[in-house]
């Protein structure tokens, strides 16, 4: 009730301000004074600039003087000495796996999965586990400037609920996998779960439900096809791991006399709204298939380096016209969800693996984490750039630390020296989730305490 009265009072105040100040249009929020990187088609930069937001939408982008002359806001964020940019888009993670952060490191993918992660998951994953893990992941994402994330895990409806509570945007896929898992004994059960989850969240303003068949090597043909068909029936995205390791390619060649991409093509798996994570070991023909099927690539440089999986041929994908975005992968193989790290490492890994220091320059890395992410998710009309009519998903980043001084080029600084901790304000769908580094939608100490308590159970499970 108090909150309701406060809202009414704020609205009244806004109306009075608007009428008293020469008919300026009342809006809910203005973010002003910082350098604005719009990430629009022209990659326009305003130094300084301001954004007017009303409700969930960006209504205007201009100079601070123009925005102040046209709009009266109930709430203003002063972003002087900061950079204002679109919120970062993480196109591949497994949010609750933050609970396995640092549990087992320095292993190859198959050893890591089969000896540690799958057994630990079998003993610990529950609705409560994913709620606690998702809250922890959401806290970290809000603190480090991610506003949209893409997820593949179990009990995805619980992840969706926790994501909504935190105020983040999510493309969240219910995992389909061949062996019995915590939320389903069979793939058929997983598919049924996925269907009811899709129905429950189909028209949600923040959540895009998705189907997440784990990978071609963990699913039989019938289940892969059924997963793709389910997604098409409801017009929702498909999320899959693809060609992550050489082992996966070997399996595909032995069992199907094809590459993973070619095999999935042969069974009619590829369709619109599909995001393939990793795509490290692909042929030119595979890349042509992905382009033809309009599949988006989620590049996960840090996970690929940590597990020594390899370097995805990002330049080849881009040259072929495949949309490329960035992901962190789960925190158990990264070990954080900081998209600034992903941008920096995407640039460095491309340079190292091609021997070309001009590969993936700072602007290209920033594009992958913003508008590129939106394109891979098929959401470029809604998010990924700061333009009137789009949803108000944006962050402000402080540029005051010693490490960021002096600043000649904002994009260079964002990619090459900034860390998630430098984010000051995080706004999703017009709502301020973090203001001056204080997270508003989650109780930080409670989230951390719950995670530490749950960690004891994880520890016991693997001993
Ligand atoms: Zn993954």
Short mmCIF file of C-alpha atoms and ligand atoms in Angstrom, two decimals:
data_model
loop_
_atom_site.label_atom_id
_atom_site.label_comp_id
_atom_site.label_asym_id
_atom_site.label_seq_id
_atom_site.Cartn_x
_atom_site.Cartn_y
_atom_site.Cartn_z
CA UNK A 1 0.00 0.00 0.00
CA UNK A 2 2.80 2.39 0.90
CA UNK A 3 4.53 1.56 -2.35
CA UNK A 4 1.28 2.21 -4.18
CA UNK A 5 0.86 5.61 -2.52
CA UNK A 6 4.46 6.45 -3.36
CA UNK A 7 3.80 5.65 -7.00
CA UNK A 8 0.67 7.81 -7.03
CA UNK A 9 2.58 10.65 -5.38
CA UNK A 10 5.40 10.29 -7.89
CA UNK A 11 2.96 10.35 -10.80
CA UNK A 12 1.23 13.44 -9.39
CA UNK A 13 4.58 15.12 -8.90
CA UNK A 14 5.51 14.31 -12.48
CA UNK A 15 2.27 15.74 -13.79
CA UNK A 16 2.70 18.91 -11.76
CA UNK A 17 6.31 19.28 -12.89
CA UNK A 18 5.27 18.76 -16.51
CA UNK A 19 2.49 21.32 -16.42
CA UNK A 20 4.57 23.80 -14.44
CA UNK A 21 7.54 23.54 -16.78
CA UNK A 22 6.17 24.47 -20.14
CA UNK A 23 4.45 21.24 -21.10
CA UNK A 24 7.47 19.01 -21.03
CA UNK A 25 6.42 15.42 -21.50
CA UNK A 26 6.40 13.43 -18.27
CA UNK A 27 8.60 10.34 -18.41
CA UNK A 28 9.60 7.82 -15.76
CA UNK A 29 13.38 8.03 -15.98
CA UNK A 30 16.17 10.10 -17.51
CA UNK A 31 19.78 8.89 -17.57
CA UNK A 32 21.97 11.87 -18.41
CA UNK A 33 25.45 13.31 -18.66
CA UNK A 34 27.55 10.34 -19.71
CA UNK A 35 29.06 9.37 -23.03
CA UNK A 36 26.30 7.45 -24.82
CA UNK A 37 27.31 4.56 -27.07
CA UNK A 38 24.07 3.93 -28.93
CA UNK A 39 25.18 0.82 -30.87
CA UNK A 40 22.66 1.88 -33.53
CA UNK A 41 23.38 1.17 -37.22
CA UNK A 42 25.67 4.20 -37.43
CA UNK A 43 27.29 3.35 -34.07
CA UNK A 44 26.52 6.92 -33.00
CA UNK A 45 28.25 8.25 -29.91
CA UNK A 46 26.96 11.25 -27.96
CA UNK A 47 29.49 13.08 -25.80
CA UNK A 48 27.69 13.78 -23.57
CA UNK A 49 24.24 12.36 -24.12
CA UNK A 50 21.02 11.46 -22.35
CA UNK A 51 18.27 8.85 -22.60
CA UNK A 52 14.60 9.45 -21.81
CA UNK A 53 12.70 6.36 -20.70
CA UNK A 54 9.01 5.95 -20.09
CA UNK A 55 7.73 2.74 -18.60
CA UNK A 56 9.56 -0.10 -20.33
CA UNK A 57 10.64 1.86 -23.40
CA UNK A 58 13.29 4.27 -24.58
CA UNK A 59 11.43 7.32 -25.85
CA UNK A 60 14.33 9.56 -26.86
CA UNK A 61 18.09 9.77 -27.15
CA UNK A 62 19.77 13.17 -27.41
CA UNK A 63 22.02 15.74 -25.79
CA UNK A 64 21.42 16.39 -22.06
CA UNK A 65 20.12 19.89 -22.90
CA UNK A 66 17.66 18.59 -25.51
CA UNK A 67 16.35 15.83 -23.27
CA UNK A 68 15.99 18.24 -20.31
CA UNK A 69 14.07 20.68 -22.52
CA UNK A 70 11.65 18.04 -23.78
CA UNK A 71 11.05 15.78 -20.78
CA UNK A 72 10.39 15.96 -17.06
CA UNK A 73 11.27 12.74 -15.27
CA UNK A 74 10.16 11.35 -11.95
CA UNK A 75 13.61 9.81 -11.55
CA UNK A 76 16.97 10.97 -12.91
CA UNK A 77 20.32 9.19 -12.92
CA UNK A 78 23.33 11.46 -13.20
CA UNK A 79 25.86 9.55 -15.29
CA UNK A 80 28.57 12.18 -15.65
CA UNK A 81 32.05 10.61 -15.97
CA UNK A 82 30.33 7.40 -17.00
CA UNK A 83 29.60 5.57 -20.23
CA UNK A 84 25.98 4.77 -20.99
CA UNK A 85 25.57 1.73 -23.22
CA UNK A 86 23.10 -1.04 -24.05
CA UNK A 87 22.95 -3.74 -21.38
CA UNK A 88 25.21 -6.68 -22.18
CA UNK A 89 23.69 -9.84 -23.63
CA UNK A 90 25.07 -13.20 -22.51
CA UNK A 91 24.02 -15.74 -25.13
CA UNK A 92 25.12 -18.90 -23.35
CA UNK A 93 25.13 -19.87 -19.71
CA UNK A 94 23.78 -22.31 -17.18
CA UNK A 95 22.88 -19.88 -14.39
CA UNK A 96 22.56 -22.25 -11.40
CA UNK A 97 26.00 -23.69 -12.16
CA UNK A 98 27.42 -20.74 -10.22
CA UNK A 99 26.91 -23.22 -7.37
CA UNK A 100 29.68 -25.38 -8.92
CA UNK A 101 32.09 -22.48 -9.37
CA UNK A 102 35.57 -23.67 -8.45
CA UNK A 103 34.36 -27.15 -7.48
CA UNK A 104 36.54 -28.85 -10.09
CA UNK A 105 38.98 -26.97 -12.31
CA UNK A 106 41.84 -27.79 -14.65
CA UNK A 107 40.19 -30.74 -16.42
CA UNK A 108 39.20 -31.63 -19.98
CA UNK A 109 35.51 -31.24 -20.86
CA UNK A 110 34.58 -34.95 -20.82
CA UNK A 111 36.45 -35.69 -17.55
CA UNK A 112 35.03 -32.56 -15.97
CA UNK A 113 31.48 -33.37 -17.05
CA UNK A 114 31.46 -37.10 -16.39
CA UNK A 115 33.52 -37.28 -13.18
CA UNK A 116 32.35 -34.11 -11.44
CA UNK A 117 29.54 -32.09 -12.94
CA UNK A 118 27.04 -34.80 -13.94
CA UNK A 119 27.46 -36.71 -10.60
CA UNK A 120 27.25 -33.49 -8.54
CA UNK A 121 24.14 -32.47 -10.46
CA UNK A 122 22.55 -35.90 -9.94
CA UNK A 123 22.88 -35.49 -6.17
CA UNK A 124 22.06 -31.82 -5.71
CA UNK A 125 19.89 -30.34 -8.45
CA UNK A 126 16.36 -29.58 -7.22
CA UNK A 127 13.90 -26.70 -7.57
CA UNK A 128 15.42 -25.15 -4.45
CA UNK A 129 18.95 -25.58 -5.82
CA UNK A 130 18.13 -23.82 -9.09
CA UNK A 131 16.29 -21.00 -7.30
CA UNK A 132 19.24 -20.32 -5.01
CA UNK A 133 21.74 -20.67 -7.86
CA UNK A 134 19.74 -18.43 -10.20
CA UNK A 135 19.45 -15.70 -7.56
CA UNK A 136 23.21 -15.78 -7.06
CA UNK A 137 23.80 -15.70 -10.83
CA UNK A 138 21.27 -12.87 -11.26
CA UNK A 139 23.01 -10.85 -8.56
CA UNK A 140 26.35 -11.30 -10.32
CA UNK A 141 24.87 -10.45 -13.73
CA UNK A 142 23.13 -7.29 -12.47
CA UNK A 143 26.35 -6.22 -10.74
CA UNK A 144 28.40 -6.78 -13.89
CA UNK A 145 26.06 -5.20 -16.45
CA UNK A 146 24.31 -8.14 -18.09
CA UNK A 147 20.68 -7.34 -18.79
CA UNK A 148 19.67 -10.34 -20.95
CA UNK A 149 20.96 -13.86 -20.59
CA UNK A 150 20.41 -17.15 -22.34
CA UNK A 151 20.16 -20.26 -20.23
CA UNK A 152 20.11 -24.03 -20.59
CA UNK A 153 19.35 -25.97 -17.43
CA UNK A 154 16.85 -28.05 -15.46
CA UNK A 155 13.66 -26.88 -13.69
CA UNK A 156 13.79 -23.95 -16.10
CA UNK A 157 10.40 -22.67 -14.88
CA UNK A 158 12.01 -22.04 -11.49
CA UNK A 159 14.87 -20.24 -13.20
CA UNK A 160 12.33 -18.14 -15.10
CA UNK A 161 10.54 -17.19 -11.87
CA UNK A 162 13.78 -16.21 -10.12
CA UNK A 163 14.92 -14.27 -13.21
CA UNK A 164 11.66 -12.29 -13.27
CA UNK A 165 11.95 -11.53 -9.58
CA UNK A 166 15.46 -10.20 -10.13
CA UNK A 167 14.11 -8.12 -13.05
CA UNK A 168 16.44 -9.55 -15.70
CA UNK A 169 15.49 -10.49 -19.24
CA UNK A 170 16.06 -14.13 -20.15
CA UNK A 171 15.89 -16.51 -23.07
CA UNK A 172 15.61 -19.59 -20.92
CA UNK A 173 15.70 -23.12 -22.32
CA UNK A 174 14.52 -26.27 -20.60
CA UNK A 175 17.27 -28.88 -21.08
CA UNK A 176 16.46 -32.07 -22.96
CA UNK A 177 19.01 -34.85 -22.41
CA UNK A 178 18.96 -38.60 -22.98
CA UNK A 179 19.85 -39.86 -19.51
CA UNK A 180 17.71 -39.49 -16.35
CA UNK A 181 18.19 -36.08 -14.73
CA UNK A 182 16.79 -34.27 -11.70
CA UNK A 183 13.67 -32.94 -13.42
CA UNK A 184 12.89 -35.83 -15.80
CA UNK A 185 13.49 -39.56 -16.00
CA UNK A 186 13.24 -39.73 -19.80
CA UNK A 187 13.60 -37.35 -22.76
CA UNK A 188 9.83 -37.67 -23.31
CA UNK A 189 9.28 -36.37 -19.79
CA UNK A 190 11.71 -33.48 -20.45
CA UNK A 191 9.82 -32.60 -23.63
CA UNK A 192 6.50 -32.61 -21.75
CA UNK A 193 8.02 -30.38 -19.06
CA UNK A 194 9.38 -28.07 -21.74
CA UNK A 195 5.96 -27.81 -23.35
CA UNK A 196 4.12 -26.85 -20.18
CA UNK A 197 6.90 -24.39 -19.31
CA UNK A 198 6.63 -22.77 -22.77
CA UNK A 199 2.85 -22.42 -22.36
CA UNK A 200 3.28 -20.81 -18.93
CA UNK A 201 5.78 -18.17 -20.09
CA UNK A 202 4.93 -17.69 -23.78
CA UNK A 203 3.75 -14.07 -23.48
CA UNK A 204 5.90 -12.89 -20.61
CA UNK A 205 7.42 -9.40 -21.00
CA UNK A 206 10.83 -10.51 -19.65
CA UNK A 207 11.09 -14.25 -20.31
CA UNK A 208 11.38 -15.94 -23.69
CA UNK A 209 10.91 -19.67 -23.07
CA UNK A 210 13.06 -21.98 -25.20
CA UNK A 211 13.85 -25.63 -25.83
CA UNK A 212 17.42 -26.68 -25.06
CA UNK A 213 18.43 -30.07 -26.47
CA UNK A 214 21.84 -30.49 -24.75
CA UNK A 215 23.98 -31.64 -27.73
CA UNK A 216 24.04 -34.11 -30.61
CA UNK A 217 26.27 -36.48 -28.59
CA UNK A 218 23.92 -36.63 -25.57
CA UNK A 219 20.67 -37.18 -27.50
CA UNK A 220 19.32 -39.68 -29.99
CA UNK A 221 17.97 -38.68 -33.36
CA UNK A 222 14.28 -38.94 -32.43
CA UNK A 223 14.69 -36.65 -29.41
CA UNK A 224 16.72 -34.08 -31.35
CA UNK A 225 14.00 -33.94 -34.00
CA UNK A 226 11.22 -33.82 -31.39
CA UNK A 227 12.98 -30.93 -29.61
CA UNK A 228 13.21 -28.89 -32.82
CA UNK A 229 9.58 -29.68 -33.66
CA UNK A 230 8.39 -28.59 -30.22
CA UNK A 231 10.19 -25.25 -30.62
CA UNK A 232 8.68 -24.74 -34.09
CA UNK A 233 5.20 -25.57 -32.83
CA UNK A 234 5.37 -22.67 -30.37
CA UNK A 235 7.74 -20.44 -32.39
CA UNK A 236 10.32 -20.33 -29.58
CA UNK A 237 14.13 -20.53 -29.79
CA UNK A 238 16.21 -23.72 -29.81
CA UNK A 239 19.47 -23.68 -27.85
CA UNK A 240 22.12 -26.37 -28.36
CA UNK A 241 25.82 -27.02 -27.71
CA UNK A 242 27.58 -27.58 -31.06
CA UNK A 243 31.02 -28.86 -32.06
CA UNK A 244 32.55 -27.81 -28.76
CA UNK A 245 35.41 -30.34 -28.78
CA UNK A 246 37.30 -32.55 -31.19
CA UNK A 247 35.82 -35.54 -29.33
CA UNK A 248 32.35 -34.48 -30.41
CA UNK A 249 33.47 -34.33 -34.04
CA UNK A 250 35.08 -37.79 -33.69
CA UNK A 251 31.81 -39.20 -32.29
CA UNK A 252 29.82 -37.72 -35.16
CA UNK A 253 32.24 -39.05 -37.75
CA UNK A 254 32.29 -42.55 -36.24
CA UNK A 255 28.55 -42.83 -35.66
CA UNK A 256 27.09 -40.81 -38.53
CA UNK A 257 29.96 -40.33 -41.01
CA UNK A 258 29.37 -36.61 -40.72
CA UNK A 259 30.29 -33.50 -38.75
CA UNK A 260 27.99 -32.54 -35.84
CA UNK A 261 26.63 -29.66 -37.95
CA UNK A 262 26.20 -31.89 -41.02
CA UNK A 263 24.47 -34.60 -39.00
CA UNK A 264 22.00 -32.11 -37.49
CA UNK A 265 21.38 -30.77 -41.02
CA UNK A 266 20.70 -34.31 -42.30
CA UNK A 267 17.98 -34.92 -39.69
CA UNK A 268 16.25 -31.58 -40.35
CA UNK A 269 17.19 -30.16 -36.97
CA UNK A 270 18.25 -26.65 -38.00
CA UNK A 271 15.53 -24.06 -38.18
CA UNK A 272 14.95 -20.40 -37.44
CA UNK A 273 15.62 -18.99 -33.97
CA UNK A 274 18.39 -21.47 -33.24
CA UNK A 275 21.44 -20.58 -31.16
CA UNK A 276 24.47 -22.87 -31.38
CA UNK A 277 26.93 -22.50 -28.53
CA UNK A 278 30.68 -22.89 -29.16
CA UNK A 279 30.98 -24.04 -32.79
CA UNK A 280 34.72 -24.47 -32.30
CA UNK A 281 35.38 -27.41 -34.64
CA UNK A 282 33.57 -26.64 -37.86
CA UNK A 283 34.37 -26.96 -41.54
CA UNK A 284 33.70 -24.31 -44.18
CA UNK A 285 30.70 -26.42 -45.28
CA UNK A 286 29.39 -26.43 -41.67
CA UNK A 287 29.63 -22.63 -41.58
CA UNK A 288 27.74 -22.46 -44.89
CA UNK A 289 24.98 -24.67 -43.43
CA UNK A 290 24.68 -22.48 -40.32
CA UNK A 291 24.48 -19.36 -42.51
CA UNK A 292 21.87 -20.93 -44.80
CA UNK A 293 19.74 -21.96 -41.79
CA UNK A 294 20.23 -18.54 -40.15
CA UNK A 295 21.63 -20.15 -36.99
CA UNK A 296 23.28 -17.70 -34.57
CA UNK A 297 26.62 -18.53 -33.02
CA UNK A 298 27.32 -18.03 -29.33
CA UNK A 299 31.10 -17.73 -28.97
CA UNK A 300 32.39 -18.60 -25.47
CA UNK A 301 36.10 -17.74 -25.52
CA UNK A 302 36.83 -18.08 -21.81
CA UNK A 303 35.16 -21.48 -21.40
CA UNK A 304 36.82 -22.73 -24.60
CA UNK A 305 40.24 -21.62 -23.34
CA UNK A 306 39.79 -22.97 -19.81
CA UNK A 307 38.70 -26.40 -21.03
CA UNK A 308 41.30 -26.22 -23.85
CA UNK A 309 38.49 -26.94 -26.29
CA UNK A 310 39.99 -24.74 -29.02
CA UNK A 311 39.41 -21.39 -30.71
CA UNK A 312 36.21 -20.93 -32.71
CA UNK A 313 36.92 -19.53 -36.20
CA UNK A 314 35.13 -16.28 -35.44
CA UNK A 315 36.54 -14.42 -38.44
CA UNK A 316 35.32 -17.14 -40.81
CA UNK A 317 31.83 -17.03 -39.29
CA UNK A 318 31.72 -13.27 -39.64
CA UNK A 319 33.05 -13.36 -43.20
CA UNK A 320 30.31 -15.87 -44.08
CA UNK A 321 27.66 -13.55 -42.62
CA UNK A 322 26.80 -15.70 -39.58
CA UNK A 323 25.65 -13.61 -36.59
CA UNK A 324 28.18 -14.00 -33.78
CA UNK A 325 27.50 -13.17 -30.14
CA UNK A 326 29.25 -13.82 -26.85
CA UNK A 327 28.57 -16.07 -23.91
CA UNK A 328 30.33 -16.86 -20.67
CA UNK A 329 29.09 -20.46 -20.46
CA UNK A 330 28.34 -21.72 -16.95
CA UNK A 331 30.41 -20.32 -14.11
CA UNK A 332 31.89 -23.77 -13.49
CA UNK A 333 33.91 -23.41 -16.70
CA UNK A 334 34.76 -19.69 -16.75
CA UNK A 335 34.58 -19.05 -13.63
CA UNK A 336 32.44 -15.93 -13.62
CA UNK A 337 29.58 -14.36 -15.57
CA UNK A 338 31.40 -11.11 -16.36
CA UNK A 339 30.69 -10.18 -19.98
CA UNK A 340 33.47 -7.57 -19.95
CA UNK A 341 35.86 -10.49 -19.56
CA UNK A 342 34.14 -12.28 -22.44
CA UNK A 343 34.59 -9.22 -24.70
CA UNK A 344 38.24 -8.84 -23.86
CA UNK A 345 39.05 -12.52 -24.26
CA UNK A 346 37.08 -12.75 -27.52
CA UNK A 347 39.34 -10.07 -28.91
CA UNK A 348 42.57 -11.54 -27.51
CA UNK A 349 41.77 -15.13 -28.54
CA UNK A 350 40.95 -14.07 -32.10
CA UNK A 351 44.25 -12.21 -32.33
CA UNK A 352 46.27 -15.08 -30.86
CA UNK A 353 44.61 -17.85 -32.86
CA UNK A 354 44.92 -16.05 -36.21
CA UNK A 355 48.26 -14.34 -35.61
CA UNK A 356 46.53 -11.12 -36.62
CA UNK A 357 46.45 -8.26 -34.07
CA UNK A 358 43.73 -6.49 -36.06
CA UNK A 359 41.30 -9.42 -35.59
CA UNK A 360 38.16 -8.64 -33.53
CA UNK A 361 38.93 -5.01 -32.66
CA UNK A 362 37.29 -3.45 -29.61
CA UNK A 363 34.24 -2.23 -31.55
CA UNK A 364 33.60 -5.73 -32.94
CA UNK A 365 33.82 -7.25 -29.44
CA UNK A 366 31.40 -4.64 -28.08
CA UNK A 367 29.02 -5.31 -30.98
CA UNK A 368 29.04 -9.04 -30.20
CA UNK A 369 28.05 -8.35 -26.59
CA UNK A 370 25.23 -5.92 -27.48
CA UNK A 371 23.50 -5.67 -30.87
CA UNK A 372 25.16 -8.88 -32.05
CA UNK A 373 23.70 -10.74 -29.08
CA UNK A 374 20.27 -9.34 -29.88
CA UNK A 375 20.57 -10.53 -33.49
CA UNK A 376 21.64 -14.03 -32.46
CA UNK A 377 18.58 -14.23 -30.20
CA UNK A 378 16.29 -12.78 -32.90
CA UNK A 379 15.51 -9.85 -30.59
CA UNK A 380 17.19 -6.98 -32.45
CA UNK A 381 13.96 -5.02 -32.78
CA UNK A 382 13.65 -4.97 -28.97
CA UNK A 383 17.12 -4.82 -27.43
CA UNK A 384 20.84 -4.48 -28.20
CA UNK A 385 21.00 -0.75 -28.95
CA UNK A 386 19.82 2.52 -27.45
CA UNK A 387 17.14 3.73 -29.84
CA UNK A 388 13.63 5.17 -29.37
CA UNK A 389 11.00 2.42 -29.36
CA UNK A 390 13.31 -0.27 -28.01
CA UNK A 391 13.06 -1.66 -24.50
CA UNK A 392 15.07 0.35 -21.96
CA UNK A 393 17.84 -2.16 -21.18
CA UNK A 394 20.98 -0.17 -20.40
CA UNK A 395 23.91 0.19 -18.06
CA UNK A 396 26.21 2.95 -16.94
CA UNK A 397 29.88 2.28 -16.35
CA UNK A 398 32.24 4.38 -14.24
CA UNK A 399 35.45 5.54 -15.93
CA UNK A 400 37.10 6.99 -12.83
CA UNK A 401 39.52 4.33 -11.67
CA UNK A 402 43.31 4.55 -12.06
CA UNK A 403 43.10 1.63 -14.46
CA UNK A 404 40.79 3.65 -16.73
CA UNK A 405 42.82 6.86 -16.70
CA UNK A 406 43.41 8.57 -19.08
CA UNK A 407 40.59 7.81 -21.51
CA UNK A 408 41.08 8.53 -25.21
CA UNK A 409 38.53 6.08 -26.57
CA UNK A 410 35.43 4.87 -24.72
CA UNK A 411 35.07 1.64 -26.72
CA UNK A 412 38.71 0.70 -26.20
CA UNK A 413 38.31 1.25 -22.46
CA UNK A 414 35.12 -0.81 -22.23
CA UNK A 415 36.69 -3.80 -23.92
CA UNK A 416 40.30 -3.65 -22.81
CA UNK A 417 40.30 -2.32 -19.22
CA UNK A 418 36.78 -2.30 -17.80
CA UNK A 419 35.55 -4.98 -15.41
CA UNK A 420 32.05 -5.86 -14.31
CA UNK A 421 32.72 -4.12 -10.98
CA UNK A 422 32.89 -0.79 -12.80
CA UNK A 423 29.17 -0.94 -13.67
CA UNK A 424 27.26 1.66 -11.60
CA UNK A 425 23.65 1.34 -12.74
CA UNK A 426 21.75 -1.50 -14.40
CA UNK A 427 18.33 -0.90 -15.95
CA UNK A 428 16.12 -3.56 -17.56
CA UNK A 429 12.75 -2.93 -19.20
CA UNK A 430 12.87 0.61 -17.78
CA UNK A 431 13.30 -0.59 -14.21
CA UNK A 432 16.42 0.28 -12.22
CA UNK A 433 17.80 -3.03 -10.87
CA UNK A 434 21.02 -1.55 -9.48
CA UNK A 435 21.52 2.08 -8.52
CA UNK A 436 25.00 3.30 -7.63
CA UNK A 437 26.03 -0.34 -7.14
CA UNK A 438 23.20 -1.10 -4.73
CA UNK A 439 21.10 -3.93 -6.12
CA UNK A 440 17.45 -3.11 -5.53
CA UNK A 441 15.63 -6.25 -6.66
CA UNK A 442 17.62 -8.79 -4.65
CA UNK A 443 18.71 -8.85 -1.03
CA UNK A 444 22.43 -9.23 -1.54
CA UNK A 445 23.42 -10.59 1.87
CA UNK A 446 20.51 -13.04 1.90
CA UNK A 447 21.40 -14.35 -1.56
CA UNK A 448 25.04 -14.88 -0.54
CA UNK A 449 24.12 -16.57 2.76
CA UNK A 450 21.73 -18.97 1.03
CA UNK A 451 24.37 -19.84 -1.58
CA UNK A 452 27.00 -20.53 1.08
CA UNK A 453 24.59 -22.80 2.97
CA UNK A 454 23.75 -24.71 -0.21
CA UNK A 455 27.46 -25.02 -1.06
CA UNK A 456 27.89 -27.32 1.95
CA UNK A 457 25.43 -29.76 0.35
CA UNK A 458 27.34 -29.59 -2.95
CA UNK A 459 30.59 -30.30 -1.10
CA UNK A 460 29.08 -33.30 0.69
CA UNK A 461 27.70 -34.62 -2.61
CA UNK A 462 31.08 -34.93 -4.30
CA UNK A 463 33.02 -36.32 -1.34
ZN1 LIG B 1 27.37 -24.73 -22.02
#
